[in-house]
PDB file of C-alpha atoms in Angstrom:
ATOM      1  CA  ALA A  13     -61.671 162.878 -74.442  1.00 56.00           C
ATOM      2  CA  GLY A  14     -62.924 159.456 -74.429  1.00 74.00           C
ATOM      3  CA  ASP A  15     -62.524 156.410 -72.232  1.00 88.00           C
ATOM      4  CA  TYR A  16     -59.442 155.587 -70.374  1.00 90.00           C
ATOM      5  CA  THR A  17     -57.812 151.869 -71.049  1.00 91.00           C
ATOM      6  CA  ALA A  18     -55.159 150.036 -69.288  1.00 89.00           C
ATOM      7  CA  ALA A  19     -53.510 147.382 -71.276  1.00 84.00           C
ATOM      8  CA  ASP A  20     -52.149 144.642 -68.792  1.00 91.00           C
ATOM      9  CA  LEU A  21     -51.959 145.196 -64.834  1.00 95.00           C
ATOM     10  CA  SER A  22     -50.568 142.495 -62.654  1.00 95.00           C
ATOM     11  CA  TYR A  23     -50.096 142.956 -59.019  1.00 93.00           C
ATOM     12  CA  ALA A  24     -47.677 140.326 -56.796  1.00 91.00           C
ATOM     13  CA  LEU A  25     -47.208 139.719 -53.367  1.00 92.00           C
ATOM     14  CA  LYS A  26     -43.868 140.180 -52.022  1.00 91.00           C
ATOM     15  CA  THR A  27     -44.508 137.090 -49.455  1.00 89.00           C
ATOM     16  CA  ALA A  28     -47.258 134.527 -51.178  1.00 89.00           C
ATOM     17  CA  THR A  29     -47.672 132.633 -47.888  1.00 89.00           C
ATOM     18  CA  GLY A  30     -50.808 133.995 -46.772  1.00 90.00           C
ATOM     19  CA  SER A  31     -54.298 131.684 -47.185  1.00 92.00           C
ATOM     20  CA  SER A  32     -56.362 135.127 -46.790  1.00 95.00           C
ATOM     21  CA  ASP A  33     -55.123 137.716 -48.766  1.00 95.00           C
ATOM     22  CA  SER A  34     -57.145 140.469 -50.287  1.00 95.00           C
ATOM     23  CA  PHE A  35     -56.575 142.780 -53.293  1.00 95.00           C
ATOM     24  CA  THR A  36     -59.268 146.020 -54.143  1.00 97.00           C
ATOM     25  CA  LEU A  37     -58.872 147.291 -57.772  1.00 96.00           C
ATOM     26  CA  SER A  38     -60.927 150.563 -57.609  1.00 96.00           C
ATOM     27  CA  LEU A  39     -61.800 151.836 -61.315  1.00 95.00           C
ATOM     28  CA  LEU A  40     -63.180 155.708 -61.111  1.00 92.00           C
ATOM     29  CA  ALA A  41     -64.781 157.069 -64.499  1.00 90.00           C
ATOM     30  CA  LEU A  42     -63.560 160.697 -65.128  1.00 88.00           C
ATOM     31  CA  ASP A  43     -65.929 162.318 -67.467  1.00 86.00           C
ATOM     32  CA  VAL A  44     -64.434 165.552 -68.698  1.00 81.00           C
ATOM     33  CA  ASN A  45     -66.426 165.771 -71.981  1.00 77.00           C
ATOM     34  CA  LYS A  46     -69.628 167.548 -70.848  1.00 74.00           C
ATOM     35  CA  ASN A  47     -71.457 166.677 -73.858  1.00 77.00           C
ATOM     36  CA  SER A  48     -74.627 164.299 -72.151  1.00 80.00           C
ATOM     37  CA  THR A  49     -73.102 161.081 -73.029  1.00 84.00           C
ATOM     38  CA  ALA A  50     -71.076 158.913 -70.416  1.00 87.00           C
ATOM     39  CA  SER A  51     -67.209 158.826 -71.120  1.00 86.00           C
ATOM     40  CA  GLY A  52     -64.547 158.453 -69.407  1.00 88.00           C
ATOM     41  CA  GLN A  53     -64.948 154.834 -68.484  1.00 92.00           C
ATOM     42  CA  TYR A  54     -62.130 152.951 -67.143  1.00 93.00           C
ATOM     43  CA  ILE A  55     -61.182 149.906 -68.943  1.00 95.00           C
ATOM     44  CA  VAL A  56     -58.397 147.439 -68.108  1.00 96.00           C
ATOM     45  CA  THR A  57     -57.975 144.635 -70.799  1.00 96.00           C
ATOM     46  CA  SER A  58     -56.197 142.259 -68.211  1.00 96.00           C
ATOM     47  CA  LEU A  59     -55.823 142.148 -64.410  1.00 96.00           C
ATOM     48  CA  THR A  60     -53.803 139.244 -63.226  1.00 96.00           C
ATOM     49  CA  ALA A  61     -53.474 138.955 -59.482  1.00 95.00           C
ATOM     50  CA  ASP A  62     -52.175 135.554 -58.254  1.00 94.00           C
ATOM     51  CA  ASP A  63     -51.680 133.880 -54.651  1.00 96.00           C
ATOM     52  CA  ILE A  64     -54.985 136.194 -53.563  1.00 96.00           C
ATOM     53  CA  GLU A  65     -58.094 134.476 -52.063  1.00 96.00           C
ATOM     54  CA  THR A  66     -60.294 137.593 -52.272  1.00 97.00           C
ATOM     55  CA  ILE A  67     -60.180 140.006 -55.191  1.00 98.00           C
ATOM     56  CA  THR A  68     -62.603 142.932 -55.206  1.00 98.00           C
ATOM     57  CA  ILE A  69     -63.483 145.516 -57.868  1.00 98.00           C
ATOM     58  CA  SER A  70     -65.046 148.651 -57.189  1.00 97.00           C
ATOM     59  CA  SER A  71     -66.783 150.672 -59.870  1.00 96.00           C
ATOM     60  CA  ASN A  72     -67.758 154.409 -59.615  1.00 94.00           C
ATOM     61  CA  ALA A  73     -67.816 157.378 -61.620  1.00 89.00           C
ATOM     62  CA  PHE A  74     -65.885 160.539 -60.088  1.00 82.00           C
ATOM     63  CA  GLU A  75     -67.271 163.463 -61.965  1.00 74.00           C
ATOM     64  CA  THR A  76     -70.223 162.714 -64.064  1.00 75.00           C
ATOM     65  CA  GLU A  77     -72.325 164.679 -66.587  1.00 75.00           C
ATOM     66  CA  THR A  78     -74.738 166.893 -64.716  1.00 72.00           C
ATOM     67  CA  LEU A  79     -77.460 164.960 -65.881  1.00 74.00           C
ATOM     68  CA  LEU A  80     -76.199 161.759 -65.431  1.00 84.00           C
ATOM     69  CA  SER A  81     -76.151 159.437 -62.378  1.00 85.00           C
ATOM     70  CA  ALA A  82     -72.968 156.936 -61.621  1.00 87.00           C
ATOM     71  CA  GLY A  83     -75.472 154.196 -63.079  1.00 87.00           C
ATOM     72  CA  SER A  84     -74.481 155.706 -66.120  1.00 90.00           C
ATOM     73  CA  TYR A  85     -71.193 154.456 -66.720  1.00 91.00           C
ATOM     74  CA  GLU A  86     -69.671 151.224 -66.859  1.00 94.00           C
ATOM     75  CA  ASN A  87     -66.046 150.139 -66.267  1.00 96.00           C
ATOM     76  CA  GLU A  88     -64.495 146.982 -67.372  1.00 97.00           C
ATOM     77  CA  VAL A  89     -61.693 144.079 -66.808  1.00 97.00           C
ATOM     78  CA  THR A  90     -61.953 142.579 -70.090  1.00 96.00           C
ATOM     79  CA  MET A  91     -59.995 139.400 -68.289  1.00 95.00           C
ATOM     80  CA  LEU A  92     -59.408 138.538 -64.889  1.00 95.00           C
ATOM     81  CA  ASN A  93     -56.586 136.138 -64.303  1.00 93.00           C
ATOM     82  CA  ALA A  94     -56.330 134.687 -60.898  1.00 93.00           C
ATOM     83  CA  ASP A  95     -55.009 131.412 -59.634  1.00 91.00           C
ATOM     84  CA  SER A  96     -55.842 131.436 -55.970  1.00 93.00           C
ATOM     85  CA  VAL A  97     -59.177 133.706 -55.760  1.00 94.00           C
ATOM     86  CA  LYS A  98     -62.032 131.954 -54.222  1.00 94.00           C
ATOM     87  CA  THR A  99     -64.662 134.907 -53.649  1.00 96.00           C
ATOM     88  CA  LEU A 100     -64.827 138.015 -56.228  1.00 97.00           C
ATOM     89  CA  LYS A 101     -66.654 140.540 -55.011  1.00 98.00           C
ATOM     90  CA  LEU A 102     -68.315 143.746 -57.072  1.00 98.00           C
ATOM     91  CA  THR A 103     -68.896 147.309 -55.331  1.00 98.00           C
ATOM     92  CA  GLY A 104     -69.766 150.740 -56.507  1.00 96.00           C
ATOM     93  CA  TYR A 105     -72.525 152.581 -57.847  1.00 95.00           C
ATOM     94  CA  SER A 106     -71.902 152.483 -61.530  1.00 95.00           C
ATOM     95  CA  ASP A 107     -72.070 149.347 -63.960  1.00 96.00           C
ATOM     96  CA  VAL A 108     -69.159 146.894 -64.198  1.00 97.00           C
ATOM     97  CA  LEU A 109     -68.182 144.289 -66.796  1.00 97.00           C
ATOM     98  CA  VAL A 110     -65.879 141.294 -66.152  1.00 97.00           C
ATOM     99  CA  GLY A 111     -65.572 140.028 -69.991  1.00 93.00           C
ATOM    100  CA  GLY A 112     -64.078 136.526 -68.693  1.00 90.00           C
ATOM    101  CA  VAL A 113     -62.524 134.745 -65.513  1.00 89.00           C
ATOM    102  CA  THR A 114     -59.909 132.252 -65.329  1.00 84.00           C
ATOM    103  CA  SER A 115     -59.455 130.924 -62.213  1.00 86.00           C
ATOM    104  CA  GLY A 116     -59.204 127.035 -61.078  1.00 83.00           C
ATOM    105  CA  THR A 117     -60.416 127.929 -57.201  1.00 89.00           C
ATOM    106  CA  MET A 118     -63.577 129.964 -57.403  1.00 89.00           C
ATOM    107  CA  THR A 119     -66.487 129.473 -55.225  1.00 91.00           C
ATOM    108  CA  LYS A 120     -68.096 132.608 -55.152  1.00 95.00           C
ATOM    109  CA  VAL A 121     -69.096 135.932 -56.840  1.00 96.00           C
ATOM    110  CA  ASP A 122     -70.900 138.326 -54.692  1.00 98.00           C
ATOM    111  CA  ALA A 123     -72.499 141.762 -56.061  1.00 98.00           C
ATOM    112  CA  THR A 124     -74.509 142.311 -53.401  1.00 97.00           C
ATOM    113  CA  GLY A 125     -72.770 145.212 -52.606  1.00 96.00           C
ATOM    114  CA  LEU A 126     -72.885 146.691 -56.438  1.00 97.00           C
ATOM    115  CA  ALA A 127     -75.482 149.406 -56.521  1.00 95.00           C
ATOM    116  CA  GLY A 128     -74.678 149.652 -60.467  1.00 95.00           C
ATOM    117  CA  GLN A 129     -75.094 146.386 -63.242  1.00 96.00           C
ATOM    118  CA  MET A 130     -72.883 143.306 -63.082  1.00 97.00           C
ATOM    119  CA  ASP A 131     -72.115 141.760 -66.562  1.00 97.00           C
ATOM    120  CA  ILE A 132     -69.772 138.939 -65.836  1.00 96.00           C
ATOM    121  CA  THR A 133     -68.688 135.987 -68.036  1.00 92.00           C
ATOM    122  CA  LEU A 134     -67.334 133.022 -65.813  1.00 87.00           C
ATOM    123  CA  GLY A 135     -64.971 131.583 -68.880  1.00 71.00           C
ATOM    124  CA  ALA A 136     -62.383 128.863 -67.854  1.00 58.00           C
ATOM    125  CA  THR A 137     -63.657 129.023 -64.045  1.00 59.00           C
ATOM    126  CA  ALA A 138     -63.244 126.388 -60.714  1.00 58.00           C
ATOM    127  CA  THR A 139     -63.904 122.579 -60.892  1.00 66.00           C
ATOM    128  CA  SER A 140     -65.900 123.145 -58.164  1.00 72.00           C
ATOM    129  CA  SER A 141     -69.536 124.630 -57.882  1.00 84.00           C
ATOM    130  CA  VAL A 142     -69.433 128.372 -57.913  1.00 90.00           C
ATOM    131  CA  ALA A 143     -72.192 130.527 -56.265  1.00 93.00           C
ATOM    132  CA  VAL A 144     -72.981 133.932 -58.164  1.00 95.00           C
ATOM    133  CA  LEU A 145     -75.049 136.426 -56.124  1.00 97.00           C
ATOM    134  CA  GLY A 146     -76.164 139.407 -58.334  1.00 97.00           C
ATOM    135  CA  GLY A 147     -76.845 143.020 -57.350  1.00 95.00           C
ATOM    136  CA  SER A 148     -80.020 145.204 -56.869  1.00 93.00           C
ATOM    137  CA  ALA A 149     -79.956 145.964 -60.637  1.00 94.00           C
ATOM    138  CA  GLY A 150     -80.509 144.028 -63.951  1.00 95.00           C
ATOM    139  CA  ASP A 151     -77.487 141.688 -64.239  1.00 97.00           C
ATOM    140  CA  THR A 152     -76.065 139.883 -67.093  1.00 97.00           C
ATOM    141  CA  ILE A 153     -74.515 136.157 -65.774  1.00 96.00           C
ATOM    142  CA  THR A 154     -72.999 133.810 -67.968  1.00 93.00           C
ATOM    143  CA  MET A 155     -71.974 130.507 -67.012  1.00 89.00           C
ATOM    144  CA  THR A 156     -70.671 129.025 -70.041  1.00 78.00           C
ATOM    145  CA  GLY A 157     -67.365 128.156 -68.963  1.00 66.00           C
ATOM    146  CA  ASN A 158     -67.895 126.139 -65.662  1.00 65.00           C
ATOM    147  CA  THR A 159     -68.715 122.649 -66.172  1.00 64.00           C
ATOM    148  CA  ALA A 160     -68.517 121.735 -62.609  1.00 65.00           C
ATOM    149  CA  ALA A 161     -72.187 120.546 -61.024  1.00 67.00           C
ATOM    150  CA  ASN A 162     -74.576 122.407 -58.684  1.00 81.00           C
ATOM    151  CA  ASN A 163     -73.650 125.886 -59.441  1.00 89.00           C
ATOM    152  CA  ILE A 164     -75.748 128.389 -57.446  1.00 93.00           C
ATOM    153  CA  ILE A 165     -77.104 131.761 -59.410  1.00 95.00           C
ATOM    154  CA  VAL A 166     -79.083 134.217 -57.343  1.00 96.00           C
ATOM    155  CA  GLY A 167     -79.800 136.794 -59.436  1.00 95.00           C
ATOM    156  CA  ASN A 168     -81.602 139.149 -56.854  1.00 95.00           C
ATOM    157  CA  GLY A 169     -83.321 142.619 -57.731  1.00 91.00           C
ATOM    158  CA  GLY A 170     -83.978 143.407 -61.464  1.00 90.00           C
ATOM    159  CA  GLY A 171     -84.401 141.839 -64.323  1.00 94.00           C
ATOM    160  CA  ASP A 172     -81.281 139.710 -64.760  1.00 97.00           C
ATOM    161  CA  THR A 173     -80.171 137.936 -67.815  1.00 97.00           C
ATOM    162  CA  ILE A 174     -78.757 134.132 -67.090  1.00 96.00           C
ATOM    163  CA  THR A 175     -76.892 132.035 -69.233  1.00 94.00           C
ATOM    164  CA  LEU A 176     -76.024 128.806 -67.929  1.00 92.00           C
ATOM    165  CA  ALA A 177     -73.381 126.088 -68.856  1.00 87.00           C
ATOM    166  CA  ALA A 178     -74.316 123.556 -71.522  1.00 81.00           C
ATOM    167  CA  ALA A 179     -76.204 120.707 -70.967  1.00 79.00           C
ATOM    168  CA  GLY A 180     -74.217 118.219 -68.642  1.00 79.00           C
ATOM    169  CA  THR A 181     -73.825 120.581 -66.011  1.00 83.00           C
ATOM    170  CA  LYS A 182     -76.726 120.940 -63.097  1.00 88.00           C
ATOM    171  CA  GLU A 183     -77.269 124.230 -62.066  1.00 92.00           C
ATOM    172  CA  THR A 184     -79.872 126.097 -59.803  1.00 95.00           C
ATOM    173  CA  VAL A 185     -81.579 129.808 -60.254  1.00 97.00           C
ATOM    174  CA  ARG A 186     -82.370 130.691 -57.231  1.00 97.00           C
ATOM    175  CA  TYR A 187     -85.437 133.091 -56.145  1.00 96.00           C
ATOM    176  CA  ALA A 188     -85.370 134.237 -52.167  1.00 92.00           C
ATOM    177  CA  ASP A 189     -87.365 137.612 -52.374  1.00 93.00           C
ATOM    178  CA  ALA A 190     -90.740 138.460 -53.930  1.00 91.00           C
ATOM    179  CA  ALA A 191     -89.008 141.206 -55.909  1.00 92.00           C
ATOM    180  CA  ASP A 192     -86.398 139.535 -57.604  1.00 94.00           C
ATOM    181  CA  SER A 193     -88.404 138.593 -60.992  1.00 96.00           C
ATOM    182  CA  VAL A 194     -91.517 140.695 -61.230  1.00 96.00           C
ATOM    183  CA  LEU A 195     -93.223 141.321 -64.026  1.00 97.00           C
ATOM    184  CA  ALA A 196     -94.626 145.034 -64.849  1.00 96.00           C
ATOM    185  CA  LEU A 197     -96.476 145.977 -67.882  1.00 96.00           C
ATOM    186  CA  THR A 198     -96.635 149.348 -68.963  1.00 96.00           C
ATOM    187  CA  ASP A 199     -98.375 151.799 -71.629  1.00 95.00           C
ATOM    188  CA  THR A 200     -95.634 154.367 -72.408  1.00 92.00           C
ATOM    189  CA  ASP A 201     -97.702 155.449 -75.286  1.00 90.00           C
ATOM    190  CA  ASP A 202     -98.738 159.627 -75.259  1.00 84.00           C
ATOM    191  CA  PRO A 203    -101.511 159.323 -74.889  1.00 88.00           C
ATOM    192  CA  VAL A 204    -101.842 156.193 -73.520  1.00 88.00           C
ATOM    193  CA  ASP A 205    -104.010 153.704 -75.471  1.00 90.00           C
ATOM    194  CA  GLY A 206    -104.831 151.257 -72.510  1.00 90.00           C
ATOM    195  CA  ILE A 207    -102.391 148.660 -74.301  1.00 92.00           C
ATOM    196  CA  ALA A 208     -99.089 147.580 -72.957  1.00 94.00           C
ATOM    197  CA  ASN A 209     -96.119 148.325 -74.921  1.00 94.00           C
ATOM    198  CA  LYS A 210     -93.014 147.346 -72.376  1.00 95.00           C
ATOM    199  CA  ALA A 211     -92.502 144.368 -70.485  1.00 96.00           C
ATOM    200  CA  THR A 212     -89.861 144.580 -67.454  1.00 96.00           C
ATOM    201  CA  GLY A 213     -88.818 143.509 -64.334  1.00 96.00           C
ATOM    202  CA  TYR A 214     -88.542 139.788 -65.333  1.00 96.00           C
ATOM    203  CA  ASP A 215     -85.787 137.680 -65.570  1.00 97.00           C
ATOM    204  CA  SER A 216     -84.564 135.917 -68.466  1.00 96.00           C
ATOM    205  CA  ILE A 217     -83.199 132.476 -68.143  1.00 96.00           C
ATOM    206  CA  ALA A 218     -81.148 130.865 -71.498  1.00 94.00           C
ATOM    207  CA  THR A 219     -79.714 127.198 -71.890  1.00 91.00           C
ATOM    208  CA  PHE A 220     -82.070 126.083 -69.050  1.00 94.00           C
ATOM    209  CA  ALA A 221     -82.145 121.878 -69.332  1.00 92.00           C
ATOM    210  CA  THR A 222     -85.445 120.417 -68.295  1.00 93.00           C
ATOM    211  CA  GLY A 223     -84.161 117.240 -66.106  1.00 92.00           C
ATOM    212  CA  GLU A 224     -81.112 118.490 -65.156  1.00 92.00           C
ATOM    213  CA  ASP A 225     -81.254 122.518 -63.808  1.00 94.00           C
ATOM    214  CA  LYS A 226     -83.552 123.562 -61.496  1.00 96.00           C
ATOM    215  CA  ILE A 227     -85.270 126.716 -60.469  1.00 97.00           C
ATOM    216  CA  GLU A 228     -85.561 127.083 -56.631  1.00 97.00           C
ATOM    217  CA  LEU A 229     -88.730 129.159 -54.906  1.00 97.00           C
ATOM    218  CA  SER A 230     -87.586 130.218 -51.262  1.00 94.00           C
ATOM    219  CA  SER A 231     -89.921 129.607 -48.745  1.00 90.00           C
ATOM    220  CA  ALA A 232     -89.709 133.335 -48.089  1.00 89.00           C
ATOM    221  CA  LEU A 233     -92.028 133.721 -50.999  1.00 93.00           C
ATOM    222  CA  GLY A 234     -95.909 133.896 -50.679  1.00 91.00           C
ATOM    223  CA  LEU A 235     -96.554 130.693 -52.517  1.00 96.00           C
ATOM    224  CA  ALA A 236     -99.619 128.628 -52.042  1.00 95.00           C
ATOM    225  CA  THR A 237     -98.990 125.250 -50.450  1.00 96.00           C
ATOM    226  CA  GLY A 238    -100.159 121.764 -50.427  1.00 96.00           C
ATOM    227  CA  ASP A 239    -101.648 120.763 -54.042  1.00 96.00           C
ATOM    228  CA  ALA A 240    -100.559 124.314 -55.464  1.00 97.00           C
ATOM    229  CA  ARG A 241     -97.073 123.064 -55.856  1.00 97.00           C
ATOM    230  CA  SER A 242     -98.052 119.555 -57.964  1.00 97.00           C
ATOM    231  CA  ALA A 243     -98.345 120.575 -60.879  1.00 98.00           C
ATOM    232  CA  ILE A 244     -98.335 123.451 -63.302  1.00 98.00           C
ATOM    233  CA  THR A 245    -101.284 125.208 -64.949  1.00 98.00           C
ATOM    234  CA  GLY A 246    -100.781 125.090 -68.567  1.00 97.00           C
ATOM    235  CA  LYS A 247    -101.883 128.426 -70.693  1.00 96.00           C
ATOM    236  CA  GLY A 248    -101.080 127.396 -74.209  1.00 93.00           C
ATOM    237  CA  THR A 249     -99.235 129.142 -76.810  1.00 90.00           C
ATOM    238  CA  ILE A 250     -98.817 133.035 -76.849  1.00 90.00           C
ATOM    239  CA  GLY A 251     -98.303 135.285 -79.990  1.00 79.00           C
ATOM    240  CA  ASP A 252     -99.110 134.981 -83.391  1.00 70.00           C
ATOM    241  CA  GLY A 253     -95.919 133.921 -85.366  1.00 68.00           C
ATOM    242  CA  ALA A 254     -92.585 135.205 -84.529  1.00 68.00           C
ATOM    243  CA  ILE A 255     -92.330 137.688 -81.275  1.00 79.00           C
ATOM    244  CA  ALA A 256     -89.464 139.903 -82.679  1.00 80.00           C
ATOM    245  CA  ASP A 257     -89.143 142.524 -79.769  1.00 88.00           C
ATOM    246  CA  ASN A 258     -89.878 143.912 -76.489  1.00 91.00           C
ATOM    247  CA  GLU A 259     -93.532 145.704 -77.471  1.00 92.00           C
ATOM    248  CA  GLU A 260     -94.805 142.608 -79.203  1.00 91.00           C
ATOM    249  CA  LEU A 261     -94.132 140.238 -76.045  1.00 92.00           C
ATOM    250  CA  ALA A 262     -95.811 142.856 -73.863  1.00 94.00           C
ATOM    251  CA  VAL A 263     -98.772 142.690 -76.170  1.00 93.00           C
ATOM    252  CA  ALA A 264     -98.902 139.161 -76.273  1.00 93.00           C
ATOM    253  CA  LEU A 265     -98.499 138.738 -72.194  1.00 95.00           C
ATOM    254  CA  GLN A 266    -101.256 141.444 -71.661  1.00 96.00           C
ATOM    255  CA  THR A 267    -103.831 139.027 -74.178  1.00 94.00           C
ATOM    256  CA  LEU A 268    -102.845 136.300 -71.914  1.00 95.00           C
ATOM    257  CA  ILE A 269    -103.074 137.676 -68.797  1.00 97.00           C
ATOM    258  CA  ASP A 270    -106.486 139.928 -69.168  1.00 96.00           C
ATOM    259  CA  ASP A 271    -107.899 140.747 -65.701  1.00 96.00           C
ATOM    260  CA  GLY A 272    -106.110 138.213 -64.360  1.00 97.00           C
ATOM    261  CA  VAL A 273    -108.766 136.612 -62.368  1.00 98.00           C
ATOM    262  CA  ASP A 274    -108.322 132.866 -61.794  1.00 98.00           C
ATOM    263  CA  PHE A 275    -104.874 133.169 -63.909  1.00 98.00           C
ATOM    264  CA  PHE A 276    -103.220 130.129 -61.988  1.00 98.00           C
ATOM    265  CA  ASN A 277    -106.632 127.686 -61.888  1.00 98.00           C
ATOM    266  CA  ASP A 278    -106.475 124.496 -63.642  1.00 96.00           C
ATOM    267  CA  GLY A 279    -110.170 123.683 -63.836  1.00 95.00           C
ATOM    268  CA  THR A 280    -109.682 122.188 -60.179  1.00 94.00           C
ATOM    269  CA  THR A 281    -106.714 123.673 -58.129  1.00 97.00           C
ATOM    270  CA  ASP A 282    -105.109 127.366 -57.724  1.00 97.00           C
ATOM    271  CA  ARG A 283    -101.498 126.262 -58.651  1.00 98.00           C
ATOM    272  CA  ALA A 284     -98.417 128.576 -57.177  1.00 98.00           C
ATOM    273  CA  LEU A 285     -97.106 127.753 -61.287  1.00 98.00           C
ATOM    274  CA  ALA A 286     -98.394 128.527 -64.863  1.00 98.00           C
ATOM    275  CA  GLN A 287     -96.572 128.165 -68.300  1.00 97.00           C
ATOM    276  CA  ALA A 288     -97.226 129.335 -71.785  1.00 95.00           C
ATOM    277  CA  ILE A 289     -95.021 128.270 -74.702  1.00 92.00           C
ATOM    278  CA  VAL A 290     -93.911 131.522 -77.016  1.00 89.00           C
ATOM    279  CA  ASP A 291     -94.582 131.052 -80.590  1.00 79.00           C
ATOM    280  CA  ASP A 292     -91.622 132.137 -82.139  1.00 69.00           C
ATOM    281  CA  ALA A 293     -88.494 130.585 -84.027  1.00 63.00           C
ATOM    282  CA  THR A 294     -87.186 129.038 -80.812  1.00 67.00           C
ATOM    283  CA  ASP A 295     -90.281 128.227 -78.830  1.00 76.00           C
ATOM    284  CA  SER A 296     -89.284 129.657 -75.667  1.00 90.00           C
ATOM    285  CA  ALA A 297     -91.170 129.306 -72.482  1.00 93.00           C
ATOM    286  CA  VAL A 298     -92.830 131.888 -69.923  1.00 96.00           C
ATOM    287  CA  LEU A 299     -93.149 130.694 -66.537  1.00 98.00           C
ATOM    288  CA  PHE A 300     -95.520 132.818 -64.119  1.00 98.00           C
ATOM    289  CA  ILE A 301     -95.189 132.462 -60.565  1.00 98.00           C
ATOM    290  CA  ASP A 302     -98.329 133.561 -58.202  1.00 98.00           C
ATOM    291  CA  LEU A 303     -95.873 135.174 -55.383  1.00 96.00           C
ATOM    292  CA  ASP A 304     -99.180 136.333 -53.052  1.00 95.00           C
ATOM    293  CA  GLY A 305    -100.762 132.850 -53.218  1.00 95.00           C
ATOM    294  CA  ASP A 306    -104.122 134.274 -54.540  1.00 96.00           C
ATOM    295  CA  GLY A 307    -104.768 132.405 -57.571  1.00 97.00           C
ATOM    296  CA  ASP A 308    -104.534 135.660 -59.754  1.00 98.00           C
ATOM    297  CA  PHE A 309    -102.208 137.061 -61.609  1.00 98.00           C
ATOM    298  CA  THR A 310    -101.421 140.721 -60.923  1.00 97.00           C
ATOM    299  CA  THR A 311     -98.684 142.731 -62.869  1.00 96.00           C
ATOM    300  CA  GLY A 312     -96.428 144.375 -60.646  1.00 95.00           C
ATOM    301  CA  THR A 313     -96.985 141.752 -57.705  1.00 96.00           C
ATOM    302  CA  ASP A 314     -96.595 138.488 -59.093  1.00 97.00           C
ATOM    303  CA  GLY A 315     -93.575 137.097 -60.877  1.00 97.00           C
ATOM    304  CA  MET A 316     -92.308 135.799 -64.278  1.00 98.00           C
ATOM    305  CA  ILE A 317     -89.121 134.037 -66.000  1.00 97.00           C
ATOM    306  CA  TYR A 318     -88.818 134.196 -69.739  1.00 95.00           C
ATOM    307  CA  LEU A 319     -86.863 130.797 -70.543  1.00 94.00           C
ATOM    308  CA  THR A 320     -85.182 131.081 -73.730  1.00 90.00           C
ATOM    309  CA  GLY A 321     -84.812 127.849 -76.393  1.00 80.00           C
ATOM    310  CA  LEU A 322     -86.792 125.994 -74.068  1.00 84.00           C
ATOM    311  CA  THR A 323     -89.124 123.960 -76.647  1.00 79.00           C
ATOM    312  CA  THR A 324     -91.458 122.183 -74.195  1.00 85.00           C
ATOM    313  CA  GLY A 325     -91.015 124.305 -71.461  1.00 92.00           C
ATOM    314  CA  VAL A 326     -90.342 123.213 -67.659  1.00 96.00           C
ATOM    315  CA  VAL A 327     -92.131 120.684 -65.860  1.00 96.00           C
ATOM    316  CA  ILE A 328     -93.126 120.574 -62.095  1.00 97.00           C
ATOM    317  CA  SER A 329     -89.912 118.173 -61.285  1.00 97.00           C
ATOM    318  CA  ASP A 330     -87.715 120.828 -62.559  1.00 97.00           C
ATOM    319  CA  VAL A 331     -88.881 123.086 -59.706  1.00 98.00           C
ATOM    320  CA  VAL A 332     -87.647 123.266 -56.074  1.00 97.00           C
ATOM    321  CA  PHE A 333     -89.879 124.453 -53.148  1.00 96.00           C
ATOM    322  CA  GLY A 334     -87.515 126.128 -50.290  1.00 85.00           C
TER     323      GLY A 334
END
């Protein structure tokens, strides 16, 4: 009648001498309620799989509501304990939550085969660097437990929510595709009034430490070169007091961008990047990316990253151009 919970699952190899063992856990939602809401998700409160180098968690929905897709369901592993895992793979069409990972050996989280959303918290993780590769949907990636240097986070498609580890941990958020963090402003009012009330598609990064963490923009992006990369165009402050919700943010962004013509020009040069400080209680920053290199900002084409709690914004040395 509701969700399905398995308290503690454990898997042990009969012979644990191999160096390339793999294990797959399939989580399959079975919705029998038929009440137009997603139910029947599978929850594993604890999974222990030691002596295994590659672990795959597959998240799908077997029987769904008529009007709901597999992506409406979220299966969960609340805690993963794996003393030898190097690669954790997430696959399937449904969302998957991995509430915490305890491992001293992990080097990679790979959700590129996941069509649903990933929500993962890397708890007491590896003492070496970890690469986290998101999927095509909007993922939530939290790195609070990993204090190793040089973690790499690639959110990939969708508007991702990324929380970096605390100051003292060098991390790089990499953008390799022009579709990875594109700002879309839409008017969903009925009838439409021409004022945007929804901002989507962009990534949000928390706990970014300027002078320590990096934003890497791949050479595959259409950024202008030369002097365009030597500075960030300042756009002042957006918002009038606290920005409380997404609708207020959308209005503030639309007002700032206006028609977008020469948005990246600082009076002398069309820069690849522009930045505004958000006038809210925590003073966040908004970094705009001229993905087509034309000097104008076009919603639905050019990029934006929302950096929460960054009082003075980023500086050009925080950006790596691939």
